[in-house]
Coordinates of C-alpha atoms and ligand atoms in Angstrom, one line a residue:
M189 CA -0.4 0.1 0.4
K190 CA 0.7 3.3 -0.6
V191 CA 2.2 5.8 2.0
I192 CA -0.9 8.2 0.9
D193 CA -3.1 5.9 1.1
H194 CA -1.6 4.7 5.1
I195 CA -2.1 9.1 5.3
N196 CA -5.5 9.3 4.0
N197 CA -7.1 6.3 5.2
A198 CA -5.8 7.1 9.0
K199 CA -8.1 8.4 11.7
D200 CA -5.0 9.8 13.7
T201 CA -1.6 10.0 13.5
V202 CA 0.5 6.8 12.6
V203 CA 3.9 5.7 13.3
S204 CA 6.7 4.5 10.8
F205 CA 10.6 3.6 11.3
E206 CA 13.1 4.1 9.3
V207 CA 16.0 1.5 9.5
L208 CA 20.0 1.1 7.7
P209 CA 20.5 -2.4 6.5
P210 CA 22.9 -4.5 8.7
L211 CA 26.9 -3.3 8.1
K212 CA 28.3 -5.5 5.5
G213 CA 29.1 -8.8 7.5
R214 CA 26.3 -9.0 10.0
T215 CA 23.0 -10.9 9.0
I216 CA 19.4 -9.8 8.2
N217 CA 18.6 -11.4 12.2
S218 CA 20.7 -8.7 13.7
L219 CA 18.0 -6.2 11.6
Y220 CA 15.1 -8.0 13.0
Q221 CA 16.0 -8.1 16.3
H222 CA 16.1 -4.5 15.7
L223 CA 12.8 -4.4 14.7
D224 CA 10.7 -6.5 16.4
P225 CA 10.3 -5.1 19.5
L226 CA 9.0 -2.1 17.5
M227 CA 6.5 -4.1 15.9
E228 CA 3.8 -3.8 18.4
F229 CA 3.1 -0.7 17.8
K230 CA 1.7 -1.3 14.3
P231 CA 4.5 0.7 11.9
S232 CA 2.6 1.8 8.8
F233 CA 5.9 1.7 6.5
I234 CA 9.4 1.4 7.6
N235 CA 12.2 3.6 5.3
V236 CA 15.4 1.6 4.5
T237 CA 18.3 3.8 3.7
Y238 CA 20.4 3.9 0.9
H239 CA 23.6 4.1 0.8
R240 CA 26.6 4.4 -1.6
S241 CA 30.4 2.9 -2.2
E242 CA 32.8 5.0 -0.8
H243 CA 36.4 4.9 -2.3
I244 CA 39.2 4.7 0.5
F245 CA 42.7 4.5 0.4
K246 CA 44.1 1.2 2.0
K247 CA 47.8 1.0 3.0
K248 CA 49.6 -1.8 1.5
S249 CA 52.6 -4.1 2.8
D250 CA 54.6 -2.0 0.6
G251 CA 53.8 1.1 2.0
T252 CA 52.2 2.5 -0.8
F253 CA 47.8 3.2 -0.9
E254 CA 45.7 1.4 -2.7
K255 CA 42.2 3.5 -3.5
V256 CA 39.7 0.8 -3.1
E257 CA 36.0 0.9 -3.5
V258 CA 33.9 -0.4 0.0
R259 CA 30.5 -0.1 0.4
K260 CA 29.5 -0.8 4.1
R261 CA 26.0 -1.4 4.2
P262 CA 24.1 -3.0 0.0
G263 CA 21.0 -4.1 0.9
T264 CA 18.4 -1.8 0.6
V265 CA 16.4 -3.2 -2.2
G266 CA 16.6 -6.8 -0.7
I267 CA 15.7 -5.8 3.0
C268 CA 12.6 -4.0 1.8
A269 CA 12.0 -7.1 -0.3
A270 CA 12.8 -9.0 3.3
I271 CA 10.3 -6.4 5.4
M272 CA 7.2 -6.4 3.6
N273 CA 8.0 -10.7 3.6
H274 CA 8.9 -10.8 7.4
Y275 CA 6.2 -8.5 8.8
K276 CA 3.7 -7.9 5.8
V277 CA 4.7 -4.2 6.7
D278 CA 5.2 -1.8 4.0
A279 CA 8.8 -1.1 3.1
V280 CA 9.7 2.6 1.6
P281 CA 13.5 2.2 -0.2
H282 CA 15.6 5.5 -0.4
L283 CA 16.5 5.6 -4.0
I284 CA 19.0 8.5 -4.4
C285 CA 20.4 9.8 -7.8
G286 CA 24.0 9.3 -6.6
G287 CA 26.4 6.6 -8.4
F288 CA 23.4 5.6 -10.6
T289 CA 23.1 6.0 -14.7
K290 CA 19.5 7.2 -15.9
R291 CA 19.9 3.4 -16.8
E292 CA 20.7 1.5 -13.5
T293 CA 18.2 3.8 -11.8
E294 CA 15.4 2.7 -14.3
D295 CA 16.6 -0.8 -13.4
A296 CA 16.2 -0.5 -9.7
L297 CA 13.0 0.5 -10.4
I298 CA 11.5 -3.1 -12.3
D299 CA 13.4 -4.9 -9.9
L300 CA 11.3 -2.6 -6.9
N301 CA 8.3 -3.1 -9.1
F302 CA 8.6 -6.2 -9.8
L303 CA 8.9 -7.0 -5.8
G304 CA 5.5 -5.5 -5.3
I305 CA 6.8 -2.1 -4.0
D306 CA 5.1 0.4 -4.5
N307 CA 7.2 3.7 -2.6
V308 CA 10.3 5.3 -3.0
L309 CA 11.8 8.1 -1.3
V310 CA 13.5 10.0 -4.2
L311 CA 16.2 12.2 -2.4
R312 CA 19.8 13.2 -4.5
G313 CA 22.3 12.2 -1.9
D314 CA 25.6 13.9 -0.6
A315 CA 29.0 14.1 -1.6
T316 CA 31.2 11.4 -1.6
K317 CA 33.7 12.0 1.0
N318 CA 36.2 13.1 -2.0
E319 CA 34.3 15.3 -3.9
A320 CA 33.8 19.0 -2.6
S321 CA 30.5 19.2 -4.5
F322 CA 27.7 16.5 -5.4
E323 CA 28.9 15.1 -8.5
P324 CA 26.3 13.2 -10.0
E325 CA 27.4 10.0 -12.3
P326 CA 27.7 10.6 -17.0
N327 CA 23.8 10.5 -17.4
G328 CA 22.9 10.7 -14.2
N329 CA 20.2 12.5 -12.5
R330 CA 21.9 15.7 -10.8
Y331 CA 18.7 17.1 -8.2
A332 CA 16.3 15.0 -7.0
I333 CA 13.5 16.8 -9.2
D334 CA 15.5 15.0 -11.9
L335 CA 15.1 11.7 -10.3
L336 CA 11.8 12.3 -9.7
K337 CA 10.5 13.4 -13.3
Q338 CA 12.0 9.9 -13.8
V339 CA 10.2 7.5 -11.4
D340 CA 7.4 9.8 -12.3
N341 CA 7.8 9.1 -16.1
L342 CA 7.9 5.0 -15.1
N343 CA 4.9 5.7 -13.5
N344 CA 3.5 7.4 -17.0
G345 CA 5.1 4.1 -19.0
I346 CA 8.1 6.4 -20.6
Y347 CA 10.8 4.6 -20.4
Q348 CA 14.7 5.2 -21.1
E349 CA 14.5 3.2 -24.5
D350 CA 12.6 5.1 -26.3
D351 CA 11.6 2.9 -29.1
I352 CA 9.7 0.5 -25.6
R353 CA 6.2 1.7 -26.6
E354 CA 3.0 1.6 -24.1
G355 CA 5.8 0.1 -21.7
F356 CA 4.3 -0.8 -18.6
R357 CA 4.0 2.2 -15.7
T358 CA 4.8 1.1 -12.4
H359 CA 2.6 3.3 -9.7
F360 CA 5.2 4.2 -6.9
C361 CA 4.2 6.7 -4.2
I362 CA 7.2 9.8 -4.5
G363 CA 8.2 11.2 -1.2
T364 CA 10.6 13.7 -1.3
A365 CA 12.7 15.2 1.4
G366 CA 12.1 18.6 3.5
Y367 CA 14.5 20.4 5.5
P368 CA 13.3 22.9 8.8
E369 CA 16.2 24.6 9.0
K370 CA 16.8 24.7 5.3
H371 CA 19.2 22.4 3.3
F372 CA 22.8 23.2 3.7
E373 CA 23.5 24.3 0.3
A374 CA 21.1 26.2 -0.1
P375 CA 21.2 29.5 -0.5
N376 CA 18.4 30.8 1.5
M377 CA 15.2 29.3 3.4
E378 CA 13.5 30.6 0.3
S379 CA 15.1 28.8 -2.4
D380 CA 15.5 25.7 -1.0
L381 CA 11.4 26.4 -0.5
R382 CA 11.2 26.5 -4.6
Y383 CA 12.6 23.3 -5.2
L384 CA 10.8 21.9 -3.0
K385 CA 7.5 23.1 -4.2
A386 CA 8.9 22.4 -7.1
K387 CA 9.6 18.8 -6.7
V388 CA 6.3 18.3 -5.1
D389 CA 4.6 19.8 -8.4
A390 CA 6.8 17.9 -10.6
G391 CA 4.6 14.6 -8.9
A392 CA 6.7 14.2 -4.5
E393 CA 3.1 13.2 -3.4
Y394 CA 4.4 13.5 1.0
I395 CA 7.6 15.1 2.5
L396 CA 9.9 13.8 4.7
T397 CA 11.3 16.0 7.2
Q398 CA 14.9 16.2 8.3
M399 CA 15.4 15.7 11.6
F400 CA 14.8 18.1 14.5
F401 CA 15.1 19.2 18.0
D402 CA 13.0 22.5 17.7
N403 CA 8.8 21.3 17.1
A404 CA 8.9 25.5 16.4
K405 CA 10.9 25.2 14.0
F406 CA 8.7 22.6 12.2
F407 CA 5.9 24.4 12.5
E408 CA 7.0 27.6 11.2
F409 CA 8.6 25.5 7.7
V410 CA 4.7 23.7 8.4
D411 CA 2.9 26.8 7.2
K412 CA 6.0 28.7 5.4
C413 CA 5.1 25.5 3.2
R414 CA 1.7 26.4 3.5
Q415 CA 2.2 30.0 2.2
A416 CA 4.6 28.9 -1.0
G417 CA 1.4 27.1 -1.9
I418 CA 2.6 23.5 -1.0
T419 CA -0.5 21.4 0.2
V420 CA 1.0 17.6 0.8
P421 CA 1.5 16.0 3.9
I422 CA 4.4 17.2 5.6
I423 CA 5.8 14.5 8.0
P424 CA 8.0 15.1 10.9
G425 CA 11.4 12.9 11.4
L426 CA 12.1 12.4 14.9
K427 CA 15.5 10.9 16.5
P428 CA 16.4 11.1 20.4
L429 CA 19.8 12.2 21.7
T430 CA 21.3 9.6 23.0
N431 CA 25.1 10.8 23.7
K432 CA 27.3 13.8 24.4
K433 CA 29.3 13.8 21.6
Q434 CA 26.3 14.2 19.1
L435 CA 26.1 17.8 20.4
T436 CA 28.3 18.8 18.7
I437 CA 28.7 15.6 15.7
I438 CA 25.0 15.6 14.6
P439 CA 24.4 19.8 13.8
R440 CA 27.5 19.2 11.6
I441 CA 26.8 16.3 10.1
F442 CA 23.3 16.9 9.6
H443 CA 22.8 21.1 10.1
V444 CA 20.0 21.1 13.0
D445 CA 20.6 22.9 15.8
I446 CA 20.3 21.4 19.5
P447 CA 18.1 23.9 21.6
S448 CA 20.0 25.6 24.5
D449 CA 17.7 23.6 26.7
L450 CA 18.2 20.2 24.9
L451 CA 21.7 21.1 25.2
N452 CA 21.9 22.5 29.5
E453 CA 19.7 18.6 30.2
M454 CA 22.3 16.7 28.4
N455 CA 24.8 19.2 29.5
R456 CA 23.7 18.7 33.5
A457 CA 23.4 14.8 32.2
K458 CA 26.3 12.9 34.8
T459 CA 26.1 9.5 33.2
D460 CA 25.8 7.7 29.7
E461 CA 22.1 6.4 31.0
D462 CA 21.5 9.8 32.2
C463 CA 22.3 11.5 28.6
E464 CA 19.6 8.8 27.5
L465 CA 17.1 9.3 29.4
V466 CA 17.2 13.1 28.5
G467 CA 17.1 12.0 24.7
Q468 CA 14.2 9.7 25.4
E469 CA 12.5 12.0 28.0
W470 CA 13.7 15.0 25.1
L471 CA 11.9 12.5 22.0
I472 CA 8.8 12.3 24.1
N473 CA 7.8 15.4 24.6
Q474 CA 8.5 16.7 21.0
S475 CA 5.9 13.4 20.1
R476 CA 3.3 14.3 22.4
E477 CA 3.1 17.9 20.6
L478 CA 3.4 17.1 17.0
K479 CA 0.4 14.6 17.7
K480 CA -1.2 17.0 19.2
A481 CA -1.0 19.5 16.5
G482 CA -2.2 16.3 14.0
V483 CA 1.0 15.5 12.3
P484 CA -0.6 12.9 9.9
V485 CA 2.4 10.5 10.9
L486 CA 5.8 10.4 13.2
H487 CA 8.4 8.5 11.3
Y488 CA 11.4 7.6 14.1
Y489 CA 15.2 7.2 12.9
T490 CA 15.8 4.1 14.8
L491 CA 19.6 3.8 14.2
G492 CA 21.4 3.1 17.3
K493 CA 19.2 2.8 20.6
P494 CA 16.0 1.6 19.3
A495 CA 15.2 0.5 23.0
I496 CA 14.4 4.6 23.5
I497 CA 12.2 4.4 20.3
Y498 CA 10.3 1.8 21.9
N499 CA 10.0 3.8 25.7
A500 CA 9.5 7.0 23.4
V501 CA 6.7 5.6 21.5
A502 CA 4.5 3.6 24.3
K503 CA 4.2 6.7 25.9
V504 CA 2.8 8.3 22.8
F505 CA 0.7 5.9 21.5
Ligands
FAD625 P1 18.0 17.9 -3.8 O1 15.7 18.5 -3.1 O2 18.1 17.9 -4.7 O3 18.3 19.6 -3.1 C1 19.9 19.6 -2.8 C2 20.0 21.1 -2.8 O4 20.7 21.6 -4.3 C3 19.4 21.9 -2.1 O5 20.3 22.7 -1.2 C4 18.5 22.6 -3.1 O6 17.9 23.7 -2.2 C5 19.1 22.2 -4.2 N1 17.8 22.3 -5.0 C6 17.0 21.4 -5.1 N2 16.9 21.5 -7.0 C7 17.6 22.2 -7.5 C8 17.8 22.8 -8.6 N3 16.8 21.6 -9.7 N4 18.1 23.5 -9.4 C9 19.1 24.5 -8.0 N5 19.5 23.7 -7.3 C10 18.6 23.0 -6.5 N6 21.1 10.3 1.6 C11 21.6 9.3 1.3 O7 22.9 9.0 0.5 N7 20.8 8.5 1.3 C12 19.6 8.0 2.2 O8 19.0 7.2 2.1 C13 19.3 9.3 2.9 N8 18.2 9.4 3.1 C14 17.7 10.4 3.6 C15 16.6 10.8 4.2 C16 16.1 11.7 4.7 C17 14.3 12.1 4.9 C18 16.7 13.0 4.4 C19 16.2 14.6 4.5 C20 17.7 12.9 3.7 C21 18.3 12.1 3.5 N9 19.8 11.3 3.1 C22 20.0 10.1 2.8 C23 20.5 12.9 2.9 C24 19.9 13.7 1.4 O9 20.6 12.9 0.7 C25 20.9 14.8 1.4 O10 19.7 16.0 1.8 C26 21.3 15.3 0.1 O11 22.3 16.2 0.7 C27 20.3 16.5 0.0 O12 19.1 15.6 -0.5 P2 17.8 16.5 -1.4 O13 17.1 14.8 -1.6 O14 17.0 17.3 0.0 O15 18.3 16.8 -2.9

């Protein structure tokens, strides 16, 4: 079932989770152990992130370095199929521009369609560690909107091979990313919102946001989207803080602020357990307020500490 149908059919806020594929070398059972307790909350869908290959330099025995390609978390498509089969819950693979030609993207979409997967979250992806800024593959998609248009084309039976006539029309429900605190490359919020609106106009049926720790920023973002004529559902993405290192890592990687109250409470926490309790309590309060405000879905990034997500969701739903 499509994410948009889950939203439209729901009478109240529903819950969804996001997982990462296990690190290469680990089995899918590690993912099932992670998800099993959370299934009690009957998530409407589960997102699975996509992780492209990276180039690293490995030291050889003669002291020189060789450039090797590593992919730490493969398996997004397989995991989506496994989740749907194992839990009978809809899975939403993340699909990125980076590392794919348009033809490879098309083949990936055909695989998803054959597996009965009706949803994709369409993203650009970030620059690799060796790139100063994001570079698409030759004949790849540069921006999320370009990938989105490709998916929309396939939904209309338009394939890369222009000799395919009357091609099968896929029926993907397309989600897109939004940034309550602005995407870090965008010169300003107005520009970011203009491109977000373009993605919606091109066929995105809902927006899933970057994590945020200050609900006021989310509410302000929703207001700005509505003023800009964006009418699709906006799903807040939530993640708990669990340790003091994240106080600097999260702003650096995800370009989001930590509110002063949360920062002060984390700094006052003496042990790791105290930090987790602070993060959990903050997540509960954020979730309660968002649910009260009538958000369609509460989407939890479950990486790391699923027990905290479990405890929080148990208090909110
Ligand atoms: P875009 O919408 O393409 O926007 C990128 C930047 O370009 C923005 O600053 C925007 O304002 C600007 N822009 C957009 N369109 C145009 C245009 N036509 N012309 C000029 N400028 C334009 N990354 C992964 O690798 N794997 C994942 O699984 C993953 N999951 C994510 C899930 C969520 C909910 C979020 C919020 C992010 C996720 N990311 C993931 C990270 C994401 O790939 C990065 O944030 C990336 O830098 C931007 O992706 P986007 O889809 O928002 O890009």
